[in-house]
Coordinates of C-alpha atoms in Angstrom, one line a residue:
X858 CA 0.0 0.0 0.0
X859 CA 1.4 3.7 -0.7
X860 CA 1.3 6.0 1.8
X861 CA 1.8 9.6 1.8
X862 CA 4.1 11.1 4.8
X863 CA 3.0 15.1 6.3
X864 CA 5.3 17.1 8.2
X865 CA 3.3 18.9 9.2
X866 CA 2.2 19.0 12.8
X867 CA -1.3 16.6 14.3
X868 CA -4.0 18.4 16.1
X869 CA -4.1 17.7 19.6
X870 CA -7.4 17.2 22.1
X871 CA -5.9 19.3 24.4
X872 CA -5.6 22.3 21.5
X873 CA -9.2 21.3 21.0
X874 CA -10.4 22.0 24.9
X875 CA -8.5 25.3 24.6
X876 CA -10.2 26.3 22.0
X877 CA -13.7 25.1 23.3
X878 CA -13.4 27.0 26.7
X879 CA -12.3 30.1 24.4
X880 CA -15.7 29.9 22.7
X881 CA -14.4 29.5 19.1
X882 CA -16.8 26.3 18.9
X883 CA -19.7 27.9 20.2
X884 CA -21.7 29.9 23.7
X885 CA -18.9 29.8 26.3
X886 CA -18.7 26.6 28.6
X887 CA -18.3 29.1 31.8
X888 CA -21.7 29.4 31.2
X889 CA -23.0 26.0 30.6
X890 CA -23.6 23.5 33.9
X891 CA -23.4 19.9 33.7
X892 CA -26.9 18.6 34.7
X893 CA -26.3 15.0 35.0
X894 CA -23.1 13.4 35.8
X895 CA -23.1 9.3 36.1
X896 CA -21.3 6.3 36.5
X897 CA -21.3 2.8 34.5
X898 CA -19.9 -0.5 35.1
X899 CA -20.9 -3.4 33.2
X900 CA -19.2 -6.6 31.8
X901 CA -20.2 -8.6 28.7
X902 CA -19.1 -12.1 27.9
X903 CA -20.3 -13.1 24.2
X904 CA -21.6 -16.1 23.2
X905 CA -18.7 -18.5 22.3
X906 CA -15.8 -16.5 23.8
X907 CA -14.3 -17.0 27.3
X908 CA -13.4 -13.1 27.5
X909 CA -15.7 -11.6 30.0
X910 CA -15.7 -7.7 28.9
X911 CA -15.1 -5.1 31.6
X912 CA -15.8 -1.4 31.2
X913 CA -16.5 1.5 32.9
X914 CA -17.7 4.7 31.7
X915 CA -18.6 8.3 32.9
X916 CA -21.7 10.2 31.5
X917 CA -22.5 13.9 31.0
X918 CA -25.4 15.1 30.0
X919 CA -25.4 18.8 28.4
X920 CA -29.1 20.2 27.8
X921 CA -29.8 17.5 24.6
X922 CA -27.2 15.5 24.6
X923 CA -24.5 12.8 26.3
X924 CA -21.3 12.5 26.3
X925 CA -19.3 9.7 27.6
X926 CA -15.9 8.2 28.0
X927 CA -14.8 4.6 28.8
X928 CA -12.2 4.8 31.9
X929 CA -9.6 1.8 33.6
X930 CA -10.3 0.7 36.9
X931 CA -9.4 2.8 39.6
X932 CA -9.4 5.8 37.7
X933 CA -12.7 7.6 38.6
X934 CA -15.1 7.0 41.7
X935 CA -18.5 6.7 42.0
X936 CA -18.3 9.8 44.1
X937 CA -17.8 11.7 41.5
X938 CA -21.4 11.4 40.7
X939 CA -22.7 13.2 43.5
X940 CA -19.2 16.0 43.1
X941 CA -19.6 16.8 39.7
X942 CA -23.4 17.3 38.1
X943 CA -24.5 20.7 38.3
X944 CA -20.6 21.7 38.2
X945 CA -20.0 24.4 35.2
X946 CA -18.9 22.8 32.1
X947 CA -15.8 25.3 31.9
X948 CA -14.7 24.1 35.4
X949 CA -15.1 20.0 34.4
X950 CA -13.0 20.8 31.1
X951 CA -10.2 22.3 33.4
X952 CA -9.4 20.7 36.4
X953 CA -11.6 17.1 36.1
X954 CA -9.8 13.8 35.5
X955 CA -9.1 13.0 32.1
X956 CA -11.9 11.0 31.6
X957 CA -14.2 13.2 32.5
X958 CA -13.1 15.9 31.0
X959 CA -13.3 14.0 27.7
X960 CA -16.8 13.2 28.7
X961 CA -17.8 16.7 29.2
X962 CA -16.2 17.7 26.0
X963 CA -18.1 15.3 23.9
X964 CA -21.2 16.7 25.6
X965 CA -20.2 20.0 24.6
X966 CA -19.5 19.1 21.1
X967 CA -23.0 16.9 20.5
X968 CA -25.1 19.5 21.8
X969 CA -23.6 22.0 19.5
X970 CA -23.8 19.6 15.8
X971 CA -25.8 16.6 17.1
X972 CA -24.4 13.6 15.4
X973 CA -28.7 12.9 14.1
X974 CA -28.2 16.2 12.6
X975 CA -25.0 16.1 10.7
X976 CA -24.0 14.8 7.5
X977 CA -23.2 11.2 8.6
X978 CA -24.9 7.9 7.7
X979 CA -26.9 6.2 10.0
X980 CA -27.0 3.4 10.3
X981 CA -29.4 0.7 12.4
X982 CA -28.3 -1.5 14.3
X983 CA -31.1 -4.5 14.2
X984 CA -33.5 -6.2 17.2
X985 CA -31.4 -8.8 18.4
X986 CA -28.9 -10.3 20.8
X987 CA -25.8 -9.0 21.8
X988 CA -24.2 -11.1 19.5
X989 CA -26.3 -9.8 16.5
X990 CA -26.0 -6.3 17.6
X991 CA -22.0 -6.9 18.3
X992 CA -21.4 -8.7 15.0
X993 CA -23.9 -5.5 12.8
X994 CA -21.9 -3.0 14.8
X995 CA -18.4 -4.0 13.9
X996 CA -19.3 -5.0 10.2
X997 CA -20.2 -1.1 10.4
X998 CA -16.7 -0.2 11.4
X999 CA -14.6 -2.4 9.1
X1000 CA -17.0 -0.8 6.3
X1001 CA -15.0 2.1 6.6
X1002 CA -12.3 0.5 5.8
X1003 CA -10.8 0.8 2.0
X1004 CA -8.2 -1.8 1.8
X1005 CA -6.8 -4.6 -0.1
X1006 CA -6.3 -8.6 0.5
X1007 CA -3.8 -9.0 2.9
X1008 CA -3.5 -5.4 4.1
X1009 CA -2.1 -5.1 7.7
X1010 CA -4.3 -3.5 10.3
X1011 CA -3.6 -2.4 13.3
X1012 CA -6.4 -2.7 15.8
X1013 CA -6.4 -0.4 18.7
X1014 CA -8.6 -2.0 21.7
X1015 CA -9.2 -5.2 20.2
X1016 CA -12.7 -6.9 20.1
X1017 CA -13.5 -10.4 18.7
X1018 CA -16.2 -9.9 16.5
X1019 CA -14.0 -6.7 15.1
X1020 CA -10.9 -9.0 14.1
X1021 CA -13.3 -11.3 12.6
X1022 CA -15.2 -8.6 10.4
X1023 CA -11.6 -6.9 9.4
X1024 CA -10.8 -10.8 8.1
X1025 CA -13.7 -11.1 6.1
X1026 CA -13.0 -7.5 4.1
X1027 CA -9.6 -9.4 3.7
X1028 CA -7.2 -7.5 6.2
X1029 CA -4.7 -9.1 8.7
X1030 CA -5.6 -7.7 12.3
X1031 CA -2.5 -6.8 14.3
X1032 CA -4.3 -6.6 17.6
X1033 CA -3.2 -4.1 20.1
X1034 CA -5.1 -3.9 24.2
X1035 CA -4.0 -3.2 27.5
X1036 CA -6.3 -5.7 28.9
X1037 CA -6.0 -9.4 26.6
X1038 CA -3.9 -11.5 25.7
X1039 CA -5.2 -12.8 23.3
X1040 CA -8.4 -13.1 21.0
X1041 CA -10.5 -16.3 20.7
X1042 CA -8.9 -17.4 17.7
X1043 CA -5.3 -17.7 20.0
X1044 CA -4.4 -14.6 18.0
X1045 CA -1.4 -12.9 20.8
X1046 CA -2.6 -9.5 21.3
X1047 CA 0.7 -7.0 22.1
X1048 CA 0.4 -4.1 24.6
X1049 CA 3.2 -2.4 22.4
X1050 CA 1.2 0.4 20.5
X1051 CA 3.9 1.6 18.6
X1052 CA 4.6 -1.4 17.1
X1053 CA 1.7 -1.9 15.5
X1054 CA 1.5 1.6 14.4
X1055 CA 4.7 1.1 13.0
X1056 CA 3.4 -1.6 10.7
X1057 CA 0.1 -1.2 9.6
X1058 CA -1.1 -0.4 6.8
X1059 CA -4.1 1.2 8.3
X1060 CA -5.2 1.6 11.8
X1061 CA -8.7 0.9 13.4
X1062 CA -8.9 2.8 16.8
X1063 CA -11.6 2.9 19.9
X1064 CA -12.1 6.2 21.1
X1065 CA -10.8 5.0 24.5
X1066 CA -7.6 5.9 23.1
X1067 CA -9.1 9.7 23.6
X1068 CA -9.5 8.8 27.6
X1069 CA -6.3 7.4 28.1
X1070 CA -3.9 9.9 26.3
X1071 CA -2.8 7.5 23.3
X1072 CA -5.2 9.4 21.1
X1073 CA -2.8 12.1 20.1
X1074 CA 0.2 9.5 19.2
X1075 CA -1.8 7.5 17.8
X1076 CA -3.0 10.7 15.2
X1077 CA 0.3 12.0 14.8
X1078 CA 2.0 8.5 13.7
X1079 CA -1.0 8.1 10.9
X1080 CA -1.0 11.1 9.8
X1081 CA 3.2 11.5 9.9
X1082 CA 2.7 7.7 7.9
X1083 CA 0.0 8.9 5.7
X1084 CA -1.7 6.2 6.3
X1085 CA -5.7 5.6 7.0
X1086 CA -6.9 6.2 10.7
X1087 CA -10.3 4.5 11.2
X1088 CA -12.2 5.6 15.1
X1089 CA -15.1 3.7 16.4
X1090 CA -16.5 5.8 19.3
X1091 CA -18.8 5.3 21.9
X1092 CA -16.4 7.4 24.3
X1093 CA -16.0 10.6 22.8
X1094 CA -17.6 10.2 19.6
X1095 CA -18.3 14.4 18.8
X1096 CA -14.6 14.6 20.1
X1097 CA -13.1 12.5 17.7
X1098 CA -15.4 14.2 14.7
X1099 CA -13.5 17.2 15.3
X1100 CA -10.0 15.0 14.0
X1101 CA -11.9 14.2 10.5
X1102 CA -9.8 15.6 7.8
X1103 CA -6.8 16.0 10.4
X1104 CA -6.1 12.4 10.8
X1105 CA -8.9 10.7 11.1
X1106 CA -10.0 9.6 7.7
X1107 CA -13.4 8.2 8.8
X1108 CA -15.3 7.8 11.9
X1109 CA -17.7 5.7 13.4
X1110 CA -19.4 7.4 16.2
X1111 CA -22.3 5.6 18.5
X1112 CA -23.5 8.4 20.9
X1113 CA -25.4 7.1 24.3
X1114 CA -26.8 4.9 24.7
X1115 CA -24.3 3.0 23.5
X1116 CA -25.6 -0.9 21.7
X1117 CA -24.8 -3.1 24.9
X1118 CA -27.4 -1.5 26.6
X1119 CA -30.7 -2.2 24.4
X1120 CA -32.1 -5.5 22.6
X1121 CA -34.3 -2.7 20.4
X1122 CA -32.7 -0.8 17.1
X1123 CA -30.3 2.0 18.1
X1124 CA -28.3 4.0 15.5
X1125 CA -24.2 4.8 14.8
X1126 CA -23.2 7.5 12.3
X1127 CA -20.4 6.4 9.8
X1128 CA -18.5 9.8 8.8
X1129 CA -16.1 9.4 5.7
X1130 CA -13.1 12.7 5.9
X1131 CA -13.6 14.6 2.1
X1132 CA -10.9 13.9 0.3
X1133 CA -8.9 16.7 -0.3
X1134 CA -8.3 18.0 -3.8

């Protein structure tokens, strides 16, 4: 695959918060509150697999719209529940953990271009189990993917039914997570993220990488490589919109609720960047 190197220097989130609290994306957060602040932990073991799922997520609600970010264990309290909703958005952006801040960012940014409202397709996820819902979601994300047989790519946060829908459009996963070891097929799944960035032809990313601080490498060495940057988001999904065109080349964004948590049709937004002339 030919790539196309840029010298020129990646976005960054924390640019992005800066210019948020400056107003430049729309009413000033100083005067915004958070009305709703909350807390998830749930765990999800497919059908098949012997990988029970763990994840934890913080919510904010902004007037219309939720914005959420996936966190490790240990990271955020439940406390934070009670300490943070009705706080001013400007203050959460500041001074919050990281993923909350994130969280309170991608409230910001849905409530100002709603993800229903912007030029993205939707896309419906159908009645089903969480193994249907699982397996339509990630055939979604791989979707996005323009690549040939045998194309290397590097999977940031690694899912099963993921590496299984990027080897039916042909590509070799190089599977990258802090938390496995491996996927159900026995493939070994590194924690080295450089690595894999350093040899994939095209990267597939979770927007977790936005709540633990890997987002900004992970940019910078796709866009330094010219290669594709593919994000599925649940956490952060407005945040990482704001990165199409400047690194990410398409998006998959599933604002809350996120899939896990409904048997009944819920919808994800597939963005593609414009191609530049």
């Amino acid at each position: 695959m030919t790539t196309r190197t840029t010298t020129a220097p990646a976005p960054t989130v924390d640019a992005l918060i800066t210019s948020v609290l400056a107003g430049e994306h729309g009413p000033l957060p100083s005067a915004l509150v958070a009305t709703s602040v909350f807390w998830i932990h749930h765990g999800t073991r497919l059908a098949g697999g012997d990988t029970t799922y763990l994840n934890q997520y913080v919510l904010v609600r902004l007037g219309g719209s939720f914005g959420g970010c996936a966190f490790e264990p240990g990271e955020i309290d439940p406390a934070v529940c009670r300490d943070a909703s009705g706080a001013p958005l400007d203050v959460l952006l500041r001074e919050a953990p990281r993923p909350l801040r994130i969280a309170a960012l991608d409230a910001y940014l849905a409530e100002q271009h709603p993800h229903r409202d912007a030029a993205a397709e939707p896309i419906a996820l159908p009645v089903g189990t969480p193994e249907v819902r699982a397996r339509a979601r990630d055939a979604a994300i791989a979707g996005l993917l323009d690549i040939g047989a045998g194309a290397r790519v590097g999977l940031i946060g690694v899912v099963d039914p993921l590496v299984a829908a990027i080897r039916e459009r042909g590509g070799v996963p190089l599977p990258c997570d802090f938390n496995l070891r491996a996927t159900r097929w026995g493939d070994p799944v590194t924690t080295d993220m450089h690595e894999v960035l350093e040899r994939a032809d095209a990267v597939v990313a979770t927007g977790m990488t936005l709540g633990n601080g890997s987002f900004d490498t992970v940019l910078d060495r796709c866009r330094t490589r010219g290669i594709p940057l593919v994000v599925y988001a649940q956490s952060g999904s407005a945040v990482a919109r704001a990165f199409l065109g400047s690194g990410v080349t398409a998006l998959s964004a599933e604002p809350f609720p996120f899939s896990q948590f409904s048997a009944d049709p819920t919808t994800l937004y597939r963005y593609r960047a414009v191609a530049q002339p």
